Structure formats: C-alpha cells, structure tokens
mmCIF file of C-alpha atoms in Angstrom:
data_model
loop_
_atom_site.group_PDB
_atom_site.id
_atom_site.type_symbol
_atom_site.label_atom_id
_atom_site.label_comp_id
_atom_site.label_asym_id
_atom_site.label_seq_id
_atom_site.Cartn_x
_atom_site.Cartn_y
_atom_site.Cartn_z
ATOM 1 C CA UNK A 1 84.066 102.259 117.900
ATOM 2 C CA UNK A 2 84.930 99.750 115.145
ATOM 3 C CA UNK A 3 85.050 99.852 111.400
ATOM 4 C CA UNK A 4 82.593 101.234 109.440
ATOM 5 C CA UNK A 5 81.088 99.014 106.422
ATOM 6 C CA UNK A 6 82.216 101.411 104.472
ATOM 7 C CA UNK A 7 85.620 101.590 106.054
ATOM 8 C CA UNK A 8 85.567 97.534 106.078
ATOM 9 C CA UNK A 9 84.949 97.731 102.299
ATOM 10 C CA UNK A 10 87.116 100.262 101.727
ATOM 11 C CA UNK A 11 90.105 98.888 103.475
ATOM 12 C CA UNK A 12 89.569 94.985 100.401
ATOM 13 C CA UNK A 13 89.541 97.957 98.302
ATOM 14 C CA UNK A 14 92.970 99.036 99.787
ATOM 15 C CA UNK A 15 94.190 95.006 100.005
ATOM 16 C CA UNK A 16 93.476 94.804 95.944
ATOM 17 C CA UNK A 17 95.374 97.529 94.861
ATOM 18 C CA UNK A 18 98.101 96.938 97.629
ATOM 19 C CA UNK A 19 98.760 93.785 95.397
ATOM 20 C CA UNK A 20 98.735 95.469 91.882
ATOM 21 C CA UNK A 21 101.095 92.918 89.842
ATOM 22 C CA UNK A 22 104.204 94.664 88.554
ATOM 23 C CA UNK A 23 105.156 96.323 92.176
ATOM 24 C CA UNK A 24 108.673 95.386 92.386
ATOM 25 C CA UNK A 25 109.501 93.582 96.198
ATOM 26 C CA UNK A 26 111.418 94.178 98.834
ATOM 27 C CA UNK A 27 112.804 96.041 100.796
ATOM 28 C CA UNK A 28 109.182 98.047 101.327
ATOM 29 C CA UNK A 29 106.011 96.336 102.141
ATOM 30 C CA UNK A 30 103.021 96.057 99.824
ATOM 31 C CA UNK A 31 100.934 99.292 100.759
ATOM 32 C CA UNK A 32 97.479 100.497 99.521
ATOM 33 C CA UNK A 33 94.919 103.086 100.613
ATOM 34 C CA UNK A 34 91.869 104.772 100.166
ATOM 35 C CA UNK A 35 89.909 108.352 101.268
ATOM 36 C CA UNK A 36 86.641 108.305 102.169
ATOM 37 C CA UNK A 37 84.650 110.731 102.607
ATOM 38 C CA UNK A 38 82.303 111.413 105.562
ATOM 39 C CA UNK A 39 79.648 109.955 103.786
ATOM 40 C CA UNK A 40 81.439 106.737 103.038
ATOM 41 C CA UNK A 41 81.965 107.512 99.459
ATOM 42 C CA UNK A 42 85.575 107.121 98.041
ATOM 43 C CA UNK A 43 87.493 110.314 97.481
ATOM 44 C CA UNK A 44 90.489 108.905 96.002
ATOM 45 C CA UNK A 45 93.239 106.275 96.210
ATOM 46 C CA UNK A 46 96.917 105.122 96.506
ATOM 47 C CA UNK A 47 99.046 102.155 96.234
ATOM 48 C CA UNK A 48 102.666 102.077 96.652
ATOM 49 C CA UNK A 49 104.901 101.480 93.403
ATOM 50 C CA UNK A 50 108.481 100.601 95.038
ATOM 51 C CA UNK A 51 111.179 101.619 97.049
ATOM 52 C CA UNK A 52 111.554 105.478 96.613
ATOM 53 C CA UNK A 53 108.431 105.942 95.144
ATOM 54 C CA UNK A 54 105.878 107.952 97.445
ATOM 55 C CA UNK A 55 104.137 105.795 100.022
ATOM 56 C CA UNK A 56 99.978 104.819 99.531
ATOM 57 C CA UNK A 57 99.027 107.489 101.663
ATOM 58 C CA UNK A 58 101.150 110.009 99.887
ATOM 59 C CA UNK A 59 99.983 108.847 96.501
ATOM 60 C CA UNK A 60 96.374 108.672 97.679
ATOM 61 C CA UNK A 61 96.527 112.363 99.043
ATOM 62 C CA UNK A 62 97.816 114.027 96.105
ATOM 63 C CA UNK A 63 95.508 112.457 94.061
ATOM 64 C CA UNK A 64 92.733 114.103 96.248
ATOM 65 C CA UNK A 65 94.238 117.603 96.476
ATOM 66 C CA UNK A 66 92.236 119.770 98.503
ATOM 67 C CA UNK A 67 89.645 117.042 98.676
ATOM 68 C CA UNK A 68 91.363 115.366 101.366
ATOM 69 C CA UNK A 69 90.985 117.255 104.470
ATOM 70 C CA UNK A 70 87.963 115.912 106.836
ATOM 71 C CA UNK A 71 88.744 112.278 105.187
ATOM 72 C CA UNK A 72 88.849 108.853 106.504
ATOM 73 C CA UNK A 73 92.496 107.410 104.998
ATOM 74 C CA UNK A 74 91.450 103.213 104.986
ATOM 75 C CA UNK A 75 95.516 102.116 104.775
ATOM 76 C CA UNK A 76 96.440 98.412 104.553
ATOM 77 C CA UNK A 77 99.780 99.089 107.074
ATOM 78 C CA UNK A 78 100.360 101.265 110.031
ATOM 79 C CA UNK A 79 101.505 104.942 108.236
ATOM 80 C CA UNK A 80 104.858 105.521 108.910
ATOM 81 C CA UNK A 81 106.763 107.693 111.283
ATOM 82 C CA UNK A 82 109.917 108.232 109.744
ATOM 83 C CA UNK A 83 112.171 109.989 107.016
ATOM 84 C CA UNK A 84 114.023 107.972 104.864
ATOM 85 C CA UNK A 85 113.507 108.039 101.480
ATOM 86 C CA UNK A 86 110.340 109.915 101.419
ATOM 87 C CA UNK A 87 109.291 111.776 103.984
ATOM 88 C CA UNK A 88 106.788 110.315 107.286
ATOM 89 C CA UNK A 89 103.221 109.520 106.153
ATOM 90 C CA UNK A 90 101.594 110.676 109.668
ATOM 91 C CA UNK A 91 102.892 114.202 109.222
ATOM 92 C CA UNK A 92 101.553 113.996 105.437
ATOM 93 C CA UNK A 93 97.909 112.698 106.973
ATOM 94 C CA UNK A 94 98.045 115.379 109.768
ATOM 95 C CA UNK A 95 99.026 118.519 107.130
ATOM 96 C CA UNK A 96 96.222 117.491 104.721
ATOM 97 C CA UNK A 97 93.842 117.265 107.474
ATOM 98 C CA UNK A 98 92.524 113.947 107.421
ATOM 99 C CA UNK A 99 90.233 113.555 110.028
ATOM 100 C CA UNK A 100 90.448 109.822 111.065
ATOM 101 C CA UNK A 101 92.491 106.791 109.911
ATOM 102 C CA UNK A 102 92.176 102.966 109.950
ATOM 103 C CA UNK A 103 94.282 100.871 109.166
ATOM 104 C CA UNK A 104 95.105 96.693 109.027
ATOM 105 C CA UNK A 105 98.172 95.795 109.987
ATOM 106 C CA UNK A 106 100.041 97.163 112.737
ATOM 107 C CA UNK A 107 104.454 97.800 111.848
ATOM 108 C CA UNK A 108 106.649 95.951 113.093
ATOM 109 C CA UNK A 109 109.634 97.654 111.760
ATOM 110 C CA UNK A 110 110.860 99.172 114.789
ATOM 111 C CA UNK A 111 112.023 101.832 112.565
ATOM 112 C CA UNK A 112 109.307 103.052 110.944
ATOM 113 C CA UNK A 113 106.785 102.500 114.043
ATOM 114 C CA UNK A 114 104.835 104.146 116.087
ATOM 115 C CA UNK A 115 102.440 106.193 113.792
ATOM 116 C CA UNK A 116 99.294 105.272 115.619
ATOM 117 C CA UNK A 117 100.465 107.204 118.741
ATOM 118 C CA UNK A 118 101.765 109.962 116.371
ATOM 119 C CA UNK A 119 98.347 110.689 114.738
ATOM 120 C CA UNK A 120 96.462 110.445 118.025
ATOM 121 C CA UNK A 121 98.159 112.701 119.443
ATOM 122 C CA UNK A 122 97.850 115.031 116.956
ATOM 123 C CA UNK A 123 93.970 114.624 117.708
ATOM 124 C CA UNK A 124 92.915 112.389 114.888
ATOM 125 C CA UNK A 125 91.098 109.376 115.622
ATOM 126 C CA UNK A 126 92.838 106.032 114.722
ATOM 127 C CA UNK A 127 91.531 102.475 114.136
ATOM 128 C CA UNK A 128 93.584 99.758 113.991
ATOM 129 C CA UNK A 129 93.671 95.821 113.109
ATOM 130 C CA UNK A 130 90.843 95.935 110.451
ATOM 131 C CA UNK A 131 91.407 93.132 108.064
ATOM 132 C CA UNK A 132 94.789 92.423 109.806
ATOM 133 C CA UNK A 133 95.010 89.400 108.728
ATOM 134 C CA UNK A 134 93.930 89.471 105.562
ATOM 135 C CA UNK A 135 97.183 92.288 104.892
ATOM 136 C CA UNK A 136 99.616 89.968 106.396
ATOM 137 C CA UNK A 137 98.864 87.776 103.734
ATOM 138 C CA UNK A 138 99.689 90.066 101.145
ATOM 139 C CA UNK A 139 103.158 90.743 102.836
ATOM 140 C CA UNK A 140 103.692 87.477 104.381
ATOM 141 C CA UNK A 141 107.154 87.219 103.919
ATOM 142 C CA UNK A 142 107.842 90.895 105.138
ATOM 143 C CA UNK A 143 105.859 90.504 108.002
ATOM 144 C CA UNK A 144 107.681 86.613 108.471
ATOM 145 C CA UNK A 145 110.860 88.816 108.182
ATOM 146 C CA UNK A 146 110.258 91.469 110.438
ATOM 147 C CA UNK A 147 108.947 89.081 113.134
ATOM 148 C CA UNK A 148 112.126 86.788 112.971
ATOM 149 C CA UNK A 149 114.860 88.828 111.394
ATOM 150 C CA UNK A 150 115.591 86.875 108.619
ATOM 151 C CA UNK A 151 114.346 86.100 105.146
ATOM 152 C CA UNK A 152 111.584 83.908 104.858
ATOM 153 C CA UNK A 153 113.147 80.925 102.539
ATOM 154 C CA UNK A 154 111.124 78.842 99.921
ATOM 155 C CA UNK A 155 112.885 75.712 98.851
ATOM 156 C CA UNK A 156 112.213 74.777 94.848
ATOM 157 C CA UNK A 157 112.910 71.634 93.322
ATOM 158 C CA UNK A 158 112.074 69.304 90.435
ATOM 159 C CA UNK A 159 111.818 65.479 90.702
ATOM 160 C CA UNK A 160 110.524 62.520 89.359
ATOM 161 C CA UNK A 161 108.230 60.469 90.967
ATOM 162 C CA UNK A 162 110.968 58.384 92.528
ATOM 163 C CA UNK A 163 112.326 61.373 94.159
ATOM 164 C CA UNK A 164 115.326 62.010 91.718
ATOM 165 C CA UNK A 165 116.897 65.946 90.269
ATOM 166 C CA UNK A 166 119.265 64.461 88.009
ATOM 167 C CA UNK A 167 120.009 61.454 86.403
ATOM 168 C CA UNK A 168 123.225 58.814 87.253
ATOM 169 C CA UNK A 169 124.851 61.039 84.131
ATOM 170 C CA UNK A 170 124.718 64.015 86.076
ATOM 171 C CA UNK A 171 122.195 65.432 83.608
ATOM 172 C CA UNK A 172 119.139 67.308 85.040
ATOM 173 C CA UNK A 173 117.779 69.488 81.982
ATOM 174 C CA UNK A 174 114.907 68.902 81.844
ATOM 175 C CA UNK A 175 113.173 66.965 84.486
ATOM 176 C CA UNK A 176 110.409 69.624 84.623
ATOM 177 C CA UNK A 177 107.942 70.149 82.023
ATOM 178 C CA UNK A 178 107.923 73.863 80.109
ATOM 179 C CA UNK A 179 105.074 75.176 81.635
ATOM 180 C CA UNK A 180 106.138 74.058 84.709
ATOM 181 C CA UNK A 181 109.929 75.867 84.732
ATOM 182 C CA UNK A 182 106.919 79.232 83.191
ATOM 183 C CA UNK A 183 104.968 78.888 86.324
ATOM 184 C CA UNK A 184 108.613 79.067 88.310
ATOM 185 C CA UNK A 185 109.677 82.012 86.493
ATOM 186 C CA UNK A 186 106.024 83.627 87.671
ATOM 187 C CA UNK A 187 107.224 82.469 91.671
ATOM 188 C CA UNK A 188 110.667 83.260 91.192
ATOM 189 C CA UNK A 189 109.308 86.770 90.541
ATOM 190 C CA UNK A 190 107.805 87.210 93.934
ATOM 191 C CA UNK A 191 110.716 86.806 95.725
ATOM 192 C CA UNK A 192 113.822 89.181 95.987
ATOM 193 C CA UNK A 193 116.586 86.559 96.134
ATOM 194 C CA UNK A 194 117.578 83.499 94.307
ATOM 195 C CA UNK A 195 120.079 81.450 96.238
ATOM 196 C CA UNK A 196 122.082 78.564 94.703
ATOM 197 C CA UNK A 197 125.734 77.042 95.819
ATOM 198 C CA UNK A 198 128.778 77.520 94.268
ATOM 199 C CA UNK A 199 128.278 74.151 92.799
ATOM 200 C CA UNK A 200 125.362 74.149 91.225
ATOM 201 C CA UNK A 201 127.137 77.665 89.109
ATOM 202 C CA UNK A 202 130.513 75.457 88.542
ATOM 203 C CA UNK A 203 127.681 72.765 86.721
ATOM 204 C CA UNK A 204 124.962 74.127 85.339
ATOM 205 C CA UNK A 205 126.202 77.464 84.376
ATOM 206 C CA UNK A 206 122.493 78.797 85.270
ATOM 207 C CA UNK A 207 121.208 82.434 85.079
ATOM 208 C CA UNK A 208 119.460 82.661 88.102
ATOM 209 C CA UNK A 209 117.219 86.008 85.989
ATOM 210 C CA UNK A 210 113.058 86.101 85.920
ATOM 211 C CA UNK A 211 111.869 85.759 82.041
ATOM 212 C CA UNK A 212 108.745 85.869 80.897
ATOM 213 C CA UNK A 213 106.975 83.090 78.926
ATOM 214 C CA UNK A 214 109.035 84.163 75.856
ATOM 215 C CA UNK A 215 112.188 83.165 77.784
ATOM 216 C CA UNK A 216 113.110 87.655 77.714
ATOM 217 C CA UNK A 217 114.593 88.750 81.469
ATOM 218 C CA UNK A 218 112.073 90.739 83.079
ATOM 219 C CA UNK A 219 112.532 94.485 84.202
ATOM 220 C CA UNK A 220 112.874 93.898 87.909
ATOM 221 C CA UNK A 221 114.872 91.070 88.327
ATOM 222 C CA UNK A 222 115.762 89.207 92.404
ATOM 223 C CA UNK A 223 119.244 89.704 93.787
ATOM 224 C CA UNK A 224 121.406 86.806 93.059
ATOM 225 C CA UNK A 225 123.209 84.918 95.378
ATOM 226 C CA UNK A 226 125.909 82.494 95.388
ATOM 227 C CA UNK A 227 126.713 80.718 98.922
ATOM 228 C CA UNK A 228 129.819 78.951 99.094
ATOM 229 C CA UNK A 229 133.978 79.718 99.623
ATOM 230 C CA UNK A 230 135.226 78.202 96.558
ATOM 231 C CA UNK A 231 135.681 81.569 94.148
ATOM 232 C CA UNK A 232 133.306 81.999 91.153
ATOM 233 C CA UNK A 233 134.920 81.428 87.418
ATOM 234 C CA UNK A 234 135.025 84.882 85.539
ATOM 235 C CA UNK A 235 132.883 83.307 82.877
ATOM 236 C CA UNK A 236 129.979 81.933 85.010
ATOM 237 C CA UNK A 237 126.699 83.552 83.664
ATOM 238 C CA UNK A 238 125.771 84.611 87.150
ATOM 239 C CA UNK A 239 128.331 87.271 86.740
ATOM 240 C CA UNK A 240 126.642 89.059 83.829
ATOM 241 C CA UNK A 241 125.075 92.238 83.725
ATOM 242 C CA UNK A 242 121.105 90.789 83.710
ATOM 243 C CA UNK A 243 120.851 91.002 87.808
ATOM 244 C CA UNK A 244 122.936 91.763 90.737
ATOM 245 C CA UNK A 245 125.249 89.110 92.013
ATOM 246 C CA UNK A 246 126.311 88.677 95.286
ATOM 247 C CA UNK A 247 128.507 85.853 96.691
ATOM 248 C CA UNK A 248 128.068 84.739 100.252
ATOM 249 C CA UNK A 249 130.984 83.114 101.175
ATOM 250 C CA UNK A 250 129.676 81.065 104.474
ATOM 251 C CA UNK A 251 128.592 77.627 104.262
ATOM 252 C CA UNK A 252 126.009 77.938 107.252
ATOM 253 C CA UNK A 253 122.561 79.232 106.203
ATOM 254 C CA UNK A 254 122.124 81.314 109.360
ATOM 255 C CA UNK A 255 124.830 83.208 108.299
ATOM 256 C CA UNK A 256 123.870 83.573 104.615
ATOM 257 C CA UNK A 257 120.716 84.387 106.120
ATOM 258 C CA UNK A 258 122.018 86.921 108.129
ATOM 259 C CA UNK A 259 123.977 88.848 105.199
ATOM 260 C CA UNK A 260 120.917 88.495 103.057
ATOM 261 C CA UNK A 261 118.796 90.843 105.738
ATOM 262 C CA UNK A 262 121.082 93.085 106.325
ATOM 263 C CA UNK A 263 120.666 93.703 102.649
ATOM 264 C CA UNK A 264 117.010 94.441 103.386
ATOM 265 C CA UNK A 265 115.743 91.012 101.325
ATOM 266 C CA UNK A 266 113.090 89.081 102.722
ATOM 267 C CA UNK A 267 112.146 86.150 100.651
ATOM 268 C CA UNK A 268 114.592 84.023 99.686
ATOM 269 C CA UNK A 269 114.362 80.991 96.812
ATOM 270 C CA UNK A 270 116.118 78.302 97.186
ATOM 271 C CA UNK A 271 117.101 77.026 93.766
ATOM 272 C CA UNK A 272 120.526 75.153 95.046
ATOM 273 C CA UNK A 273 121.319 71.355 94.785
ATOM 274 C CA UNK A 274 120.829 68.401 96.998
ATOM 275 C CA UNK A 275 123.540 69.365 99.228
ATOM 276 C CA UNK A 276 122.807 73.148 100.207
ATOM 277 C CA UNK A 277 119.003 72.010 100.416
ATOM 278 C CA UNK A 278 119.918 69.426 103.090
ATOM 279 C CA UNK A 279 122.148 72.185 105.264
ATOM 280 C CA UNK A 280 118.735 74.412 105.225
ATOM 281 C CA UNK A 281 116.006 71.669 106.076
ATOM 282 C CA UNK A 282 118.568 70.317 109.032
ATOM 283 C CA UNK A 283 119.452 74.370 110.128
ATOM 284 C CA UNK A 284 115.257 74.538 110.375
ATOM 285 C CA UNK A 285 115.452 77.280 107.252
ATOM 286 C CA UNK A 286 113.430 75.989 105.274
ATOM 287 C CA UNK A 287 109.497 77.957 105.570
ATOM 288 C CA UNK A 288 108.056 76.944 102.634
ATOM 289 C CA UNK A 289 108.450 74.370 99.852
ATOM 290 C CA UNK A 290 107.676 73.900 96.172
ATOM 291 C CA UNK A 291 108.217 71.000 94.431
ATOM 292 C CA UNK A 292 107.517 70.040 90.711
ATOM 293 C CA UNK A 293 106.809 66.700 90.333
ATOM 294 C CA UNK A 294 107.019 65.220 86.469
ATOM 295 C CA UNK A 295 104.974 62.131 85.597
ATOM 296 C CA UNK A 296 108.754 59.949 84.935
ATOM 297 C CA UNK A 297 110.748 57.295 86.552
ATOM 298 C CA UNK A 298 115.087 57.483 86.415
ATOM 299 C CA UNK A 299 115.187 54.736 88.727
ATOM 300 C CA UNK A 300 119.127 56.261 89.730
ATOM 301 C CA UNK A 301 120.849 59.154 90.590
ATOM 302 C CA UNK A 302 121.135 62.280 92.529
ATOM 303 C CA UNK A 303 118.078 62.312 95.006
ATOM 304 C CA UNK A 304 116.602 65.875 95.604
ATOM 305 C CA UNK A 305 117.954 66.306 98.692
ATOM 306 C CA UNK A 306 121.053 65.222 100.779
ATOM 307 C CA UNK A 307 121.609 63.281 103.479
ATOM 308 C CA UNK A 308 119.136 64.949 106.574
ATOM 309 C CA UNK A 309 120.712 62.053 108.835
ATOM 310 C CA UNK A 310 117.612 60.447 109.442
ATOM 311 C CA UNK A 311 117.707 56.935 110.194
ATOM 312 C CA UNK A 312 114.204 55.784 110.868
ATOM 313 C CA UNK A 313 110.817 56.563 109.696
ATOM 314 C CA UNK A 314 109.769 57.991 113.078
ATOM 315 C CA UNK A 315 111.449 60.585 112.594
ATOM 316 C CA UNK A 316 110.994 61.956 109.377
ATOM 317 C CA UNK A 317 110.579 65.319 108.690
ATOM 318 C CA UNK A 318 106.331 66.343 107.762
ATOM 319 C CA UNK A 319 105.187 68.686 105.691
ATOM 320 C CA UNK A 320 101.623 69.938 105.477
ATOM 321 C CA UNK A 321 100.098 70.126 101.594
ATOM 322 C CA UNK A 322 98.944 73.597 101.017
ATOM 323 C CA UNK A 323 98.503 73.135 97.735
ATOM 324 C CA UNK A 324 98.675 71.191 95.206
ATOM 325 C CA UNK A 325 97.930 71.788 91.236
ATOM 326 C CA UNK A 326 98.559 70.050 87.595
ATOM 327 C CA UNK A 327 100.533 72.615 85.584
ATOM 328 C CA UNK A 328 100.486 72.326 81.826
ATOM 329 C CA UNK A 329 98.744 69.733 79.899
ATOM 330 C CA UNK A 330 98.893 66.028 78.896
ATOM 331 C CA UNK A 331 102.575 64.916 78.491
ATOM 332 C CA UNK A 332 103.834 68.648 79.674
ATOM 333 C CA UNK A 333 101.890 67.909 83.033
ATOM 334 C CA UNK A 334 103.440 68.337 86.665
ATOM 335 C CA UNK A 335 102.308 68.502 89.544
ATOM 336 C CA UNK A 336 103.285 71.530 91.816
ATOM 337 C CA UNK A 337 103.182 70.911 95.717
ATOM 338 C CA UNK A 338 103.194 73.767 97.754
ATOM 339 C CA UNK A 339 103.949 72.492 101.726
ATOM 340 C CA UNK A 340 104.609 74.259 104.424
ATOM 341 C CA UNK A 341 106.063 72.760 108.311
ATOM 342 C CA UNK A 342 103.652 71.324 110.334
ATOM 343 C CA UNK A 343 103.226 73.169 113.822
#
C-alpha cells in the first residue's frame, strides 16, 4: 500500500534524530524511530545512543509504555533479529503490540537480518524502503562497509597550492590554517579510526586524539592505528592513555583493512604521509578524499603523495569535486576539497 504522509513525515522525523550529534560511531548503525498512532499523530520516539545502549525501537517503546500497542513504529533501519548485546527489536515490536512497521533501509548485516520476514509472520504488516536513500546517507560508511567488507577510507591531507605537505626541511607544522586543522578535528570525529604509518609516529610524534576547539580530547575518541613492521618507541604519544592504539603490522592496505573490520570499524581516516597515501590510491582504497589547501607557495619538498607510477597525463587518476568550501577567514583561509572517484 505505500507510505502514509504521515508515515513519510514521520520516518525525516526518524532520519533527524537518527543523526543527533554526540552518538558515538561504529560498530552500530545510526538508528532512529518514531510511533504513530492510528491517527497519524506521534506517540513517542527513539534514537539509538551507542553500542550497548537499547536500540531506537527499544528506546521509542519504553518511552510510550502502554501507549504503544496498535502503533505504527516509522524506523530508519530494518529492526533487528538477533541477541547480542540487547535483545532482538522484532520480538520487542511484536510483545508491545505494534500493529504495523515501516521502515527505510533494508540490513545488510547478515547477522542481524531478516526482521521483515520475522514481523510478518508474526501478522504485522511491514513497509519497507521509505526514504531508503535518504538513511543510507546518514550511515554511508556502514552501509559502504557492510556492502564491501571493509572500512570505507577517507584520505586527509594539507598542501600548498603547489601540491607540497612539508617543506625541503622536513618541517610540516603548520601548512594548514587553525580553523582549518578545527574543522579536521570536527571530521576526524565522524570516523572510528585514524590510520597513520609507523613513520609519520617516528617524526611527528602526533596524537592521533579528537579535541575540541579548545585543543581538550573529546569523550569518545577513534581507535588508533599504526600500520607498519618497524616496532613503535615506548615514548611515542600514540601509546598514551587518551585513545586505544593498535599497531597493524602489514604494509598492504587490504590487509590493514582487513584487521580493521574484523574489529567492527568502518570508516577509516587516513592521516599517514606521502608514502602510505600512495600504497592506498594504487591498492584502489582510497573512497573519499579531503584535502586542505592553504593560500602559500614552498616551491620544494615532500609532495603530498608518493610516487602512483604514473607516467603520462592520460592516465591520471580523476576525482569528482563534491565539495568545496573556504574555512576560516582572511589570512587563516583554506580551502577544503571534498572528492570522491569518478564512476
């Protein structure tokens, strides 16, 4: 029969709150959901707050109580059909007597699957694909994960407007403008893994943590990870107690990639040099990039990525501009690129 307006409303409703900023990522999707009653009014509503926490359609129903049963439950993902932290959400729908459910997108997660089936046949109508795309969106790079079993990787760098990430010195602090490395800090903090090389922690010593615009680590902080076989020096700041640390010791991204999933991560960002940028872009690992570019010339020294063994201009490798912005003001301007591969 279709979605309802009301249902159709209900279900940007459910996308909004899905999204509420502070939900920590990984490894669960972004969930949200709302009750409606029969006459299209909302009863109540649910979003889910992080791994362990109870899912949107849990939250939603015990917000409603008794309120609940003969309800619509608008749900931005499939409800799950599983135990693992929490229990399944289609026995929770079918005990509170919900009479019909939509949702948007459809799970993947062979694990967790198969909750459409579940509900109808325990006689309570289901809707599915409302808004679909619209809730991929807001878990692109689970769904990107699910779909390919891997992370999906974002590759960040800074460079000057001849294409340089350090000087001939060696020096690269800072090419980027302050509220440029602040508006990293805010992207870093959608992802749940920073990867660098063991080479860029030998140099630059960096943190790899999310802070806030006062420079103070935020609460839920991305997994660290180190990818390379030399060992780590004790006294590396990497090692501290501000995140978890995890050193890959593989030089092939696939693999990396590989460890990195069966960790349950799913966005990866790339912070390493030239070198371990190169080995993704030639491996095809690279989804997504972001590049700040600072108003300056250096004229020499480390380019921002390695050799890609490209030899003629025919065959370079095209990006498509998704979007591109000036962050900060007068001399603190950059530009920030977002690109993506071309089909």
């Amino acid at each position: 029969m279709g979605a309802t307006p009301a249902e159709t409303a209900a279900m940007r409703r459910a996308l909004q709150i899905a999204a509420t900023p502070g939900v920590p990522l990984g490894p669960n999707p972004r969930v949200g959901c709302v009750l409606l009653a029969e006459d299209g009014s909302e009863v109540a509503e649910g979003f889910h707050r992080g791994a362990g926490a109870p899912h949107a359609e849990v939250a939603a129903l015990t917000e409603a109580g008794d309120d609940a049963r003969g309800t619509t439950a608008v749900v931005t993902l499939e409800p799950c059909n599983h135990t693992g932290r929490t229990g399944p959400c289609v026995e929770a729908l079918v005990t509170a007597g919900v009479r019909r459910v939509v949702f948007a997108q459809a799970d993947l997660n062979p694990v967790a699957a198969g909750g459409a089936d579940a509900l109808r046949a325990a006689g309570i109508e289901v809707e599915g694909g409302v808004l679909a795309e619209e809730a991929a969106q807001v878990n692109r790079a689970w769904t990107f994960a699910v779909e390919h079993g891997r992370p999906f990787v974002t590759w960040k760098f800074a460079t000057t407007l001849d294409g340089r990430s350090a000087a001939a010195d060696g020096t690269s602090r800072w090419i980027s403008s302050e509220p440029a490395r602040q508006d990293t800090h805010r992207l870093r903090a959608e992802c749940d893994v920073v990867l660098v090389g063991t080479g860029t922690v030998e140099v630059d010593d960096p943190l790899l943590t999310v802070r806030d615009d006062w420079d103070r680590p935020v609460r839920h902080q991305p997994l660290r990870a180190v990818m390379g076989l030399r060992d780590i020096a004790a006294d590396r700041r990497v090692l501290n107690n501000h995140a978890e640390t995890v050193h890959l010791r593989t030089r092939e991204p696939a693999e990396a990639l590989r460890e990195l999933f069966e960790r349950d991560r799913q966005h990866v960002w790339l912070e390493g040099g030239p070198t371990l940028a190169a080995a993704f872009l030639a491996a095809g690992l690279v989804d997504e990039v972001v590049a700040y570019v600072a108003p300056s010339l250096l004229g020499a020294g480390a380019n921002a990525v390695g050799d890609l063994g490209i030899t003629t201009v025919s065959d370079q490798l095209r990006l498509r501009i998704r979007q591109a912005a000036v962050i900060g003001t007068g001399a603190d301007a950059n530009v920030r690129l977002t690109l993506g591969r071309t089909p």
